[in-house]
CSV table of C-alpha atoms in Angstrom, one decimal:
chain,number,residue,atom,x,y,z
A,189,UNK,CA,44.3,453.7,140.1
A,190,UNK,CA,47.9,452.8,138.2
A,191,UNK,CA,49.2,452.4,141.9
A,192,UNK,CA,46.3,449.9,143.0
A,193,UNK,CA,46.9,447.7,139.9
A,194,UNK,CA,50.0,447.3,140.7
A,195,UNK,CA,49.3,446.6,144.8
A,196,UNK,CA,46.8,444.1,143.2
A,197,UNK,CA,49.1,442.4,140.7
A,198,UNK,CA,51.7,442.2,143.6
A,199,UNK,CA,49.5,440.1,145.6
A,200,UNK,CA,47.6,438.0,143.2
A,201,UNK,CA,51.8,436.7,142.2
A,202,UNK,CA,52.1,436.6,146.1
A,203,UNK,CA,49.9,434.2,147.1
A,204,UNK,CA,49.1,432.4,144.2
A,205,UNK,CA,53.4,431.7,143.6
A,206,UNK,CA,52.8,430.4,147.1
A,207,UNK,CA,50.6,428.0,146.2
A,208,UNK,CA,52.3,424.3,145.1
A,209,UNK,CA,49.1,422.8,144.5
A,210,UNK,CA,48.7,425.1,141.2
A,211,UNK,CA,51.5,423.9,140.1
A,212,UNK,CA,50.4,421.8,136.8
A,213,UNK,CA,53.8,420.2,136.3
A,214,UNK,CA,54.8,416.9,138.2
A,215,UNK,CA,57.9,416.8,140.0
A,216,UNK,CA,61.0,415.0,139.0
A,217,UNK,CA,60.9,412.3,136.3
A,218,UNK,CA,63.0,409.2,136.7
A,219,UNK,CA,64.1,407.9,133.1
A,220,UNK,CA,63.3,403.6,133.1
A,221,UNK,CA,66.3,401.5,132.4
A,222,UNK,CA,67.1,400.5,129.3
A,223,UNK,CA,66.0,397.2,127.9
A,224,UNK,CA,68.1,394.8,127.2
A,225,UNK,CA,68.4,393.3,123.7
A,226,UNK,CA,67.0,389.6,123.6
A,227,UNK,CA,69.9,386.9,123.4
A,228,UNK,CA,71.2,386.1,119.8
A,229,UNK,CA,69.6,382.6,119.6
A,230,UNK,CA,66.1,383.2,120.4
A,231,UNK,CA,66.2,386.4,117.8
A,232,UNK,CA,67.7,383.8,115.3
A,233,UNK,CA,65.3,381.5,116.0
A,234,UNK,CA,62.1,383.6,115.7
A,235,UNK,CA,63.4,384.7,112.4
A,236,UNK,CA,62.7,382.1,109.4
A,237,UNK,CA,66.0,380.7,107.5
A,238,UNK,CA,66.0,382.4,104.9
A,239,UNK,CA,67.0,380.2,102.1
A,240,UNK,CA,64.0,378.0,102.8
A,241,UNK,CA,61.3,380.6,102.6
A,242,UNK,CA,62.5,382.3,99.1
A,243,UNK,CA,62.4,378.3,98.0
A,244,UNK,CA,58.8,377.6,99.1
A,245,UNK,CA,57.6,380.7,97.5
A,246,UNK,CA,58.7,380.3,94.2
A,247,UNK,CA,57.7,376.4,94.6
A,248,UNK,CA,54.5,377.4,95.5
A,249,UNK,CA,54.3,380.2,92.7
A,250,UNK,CA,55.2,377.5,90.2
A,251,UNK,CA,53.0,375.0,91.2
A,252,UNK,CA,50.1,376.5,92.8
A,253,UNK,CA,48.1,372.9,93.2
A,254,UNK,CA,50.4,372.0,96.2
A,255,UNK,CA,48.1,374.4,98.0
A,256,UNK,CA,45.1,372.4,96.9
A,257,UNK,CA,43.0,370.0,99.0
A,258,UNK,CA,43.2,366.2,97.2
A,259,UNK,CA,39.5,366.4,95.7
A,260,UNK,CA,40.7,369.6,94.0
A,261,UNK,CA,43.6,368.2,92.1
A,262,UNK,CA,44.0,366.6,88.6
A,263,UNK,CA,43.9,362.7,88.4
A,264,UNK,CA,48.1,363.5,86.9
A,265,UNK,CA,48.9,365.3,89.9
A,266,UNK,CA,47.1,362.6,92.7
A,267,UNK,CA,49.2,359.9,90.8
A,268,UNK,CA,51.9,362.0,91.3
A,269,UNK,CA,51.7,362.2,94.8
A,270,UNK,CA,50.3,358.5,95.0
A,271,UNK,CA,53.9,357.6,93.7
A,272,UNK,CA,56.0,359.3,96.0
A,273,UNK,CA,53.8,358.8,98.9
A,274,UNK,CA,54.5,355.2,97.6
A,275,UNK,CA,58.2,355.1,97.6
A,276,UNK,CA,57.6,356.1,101.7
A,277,UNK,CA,55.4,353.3,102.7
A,278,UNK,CA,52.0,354.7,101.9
A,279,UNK,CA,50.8,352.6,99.3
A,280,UNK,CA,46.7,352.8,100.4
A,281,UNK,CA,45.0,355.5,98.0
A,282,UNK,CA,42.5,356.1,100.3
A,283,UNK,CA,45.2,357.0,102.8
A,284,UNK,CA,47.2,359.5,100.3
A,285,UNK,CA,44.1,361.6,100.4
A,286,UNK,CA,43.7,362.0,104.3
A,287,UNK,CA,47.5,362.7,104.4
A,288,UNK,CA,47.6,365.4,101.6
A,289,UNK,CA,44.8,367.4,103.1
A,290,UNK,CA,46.6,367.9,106.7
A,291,UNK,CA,50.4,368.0,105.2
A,292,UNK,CA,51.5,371.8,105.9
A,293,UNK,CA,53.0,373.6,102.5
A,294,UNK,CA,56.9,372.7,103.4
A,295,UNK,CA,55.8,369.0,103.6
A,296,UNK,CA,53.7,368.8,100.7
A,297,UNK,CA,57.0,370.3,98.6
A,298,UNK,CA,59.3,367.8,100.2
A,299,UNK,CA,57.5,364.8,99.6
A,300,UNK,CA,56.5,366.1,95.7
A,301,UNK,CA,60.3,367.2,94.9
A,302,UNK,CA,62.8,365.6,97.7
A,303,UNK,CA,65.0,367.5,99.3
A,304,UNK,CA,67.0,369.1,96.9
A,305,UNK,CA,67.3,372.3,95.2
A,306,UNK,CA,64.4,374.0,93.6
A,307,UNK,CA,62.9,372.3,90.4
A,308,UNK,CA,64.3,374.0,87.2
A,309,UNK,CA,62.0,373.8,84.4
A,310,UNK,CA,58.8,372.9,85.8
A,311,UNK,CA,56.5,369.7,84.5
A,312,UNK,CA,53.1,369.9,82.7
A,313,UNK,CA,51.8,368.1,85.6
A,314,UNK,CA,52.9,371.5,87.5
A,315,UNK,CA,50.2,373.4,86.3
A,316,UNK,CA,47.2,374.5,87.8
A,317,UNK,CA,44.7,373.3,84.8
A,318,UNK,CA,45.3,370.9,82.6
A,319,UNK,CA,46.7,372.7,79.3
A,320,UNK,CA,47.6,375.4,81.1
A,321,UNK,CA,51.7,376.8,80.5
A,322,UNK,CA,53.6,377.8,83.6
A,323,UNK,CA,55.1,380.8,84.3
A,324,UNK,CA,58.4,381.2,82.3
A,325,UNK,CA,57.6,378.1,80.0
């Protein structure tokens, strides 16, 4: 019985070690190239500049009305941006509406505070509701 185990064993390894198709593993992998890294300028260019974005977001968290549409701000902050949009041509009220309510967030900053650095000590017309402090103030 021990002996025909063995004769058994010995020729089940036989023919199924002959067998290929059993075989679960796949033959010979090929590794893909590497990648190459994207050129400098476009990876530069996707990126925003990053003293602009820090200066927008503490604009916006100062003054939280630029993200308003023009029926939702103060009568102080439309004359606000009546006057500037003024001083660039625009002098028709009805037209300082349409234009504040498709400016994006960068343009709306720009035309309320010019080009320069970030406003200091911010005005009671900064505020979100009338009598209402700013942060810091």
């Amino acid at each position: 019985m021990r002996r025909e185990r063995r004769l058994l064993l010995t020729m089940l390894c036989l023919t199924a070690g002959g067998c290929s198709q059993w075989d679960p593993r796949p033959g010979p992998i090929r590794a893909m190239a590497p990648r190459p890294n994207p050129p400098a300028a476009r990876a530069v260019a996707s990126r925003p500049a990053p003293e602009k974005t820090p200066d927008l977001q503490q604009r916006l968290r100062q003054n939280r009305w630029l993200a308003r549409f023009w029926s939702e701000l103060t009568p102080a902050q439309r004359r606000r941006v009546e006057g500037r949009m003024a001083t660039e041509g625009s002098a028709d009220r009805a037209e300082a509406g349409e234009r504040w309510d498709v400016m994006g967030l960068e343009d709306r900053a720009r035309l309320v505070f010019g080009d320069g650095a970030a406003q200091r000590s911010p005005s009671p017309l900064a505020t979100d509701r009338p009598g209402e402090r700013t942060a810091g103030g």
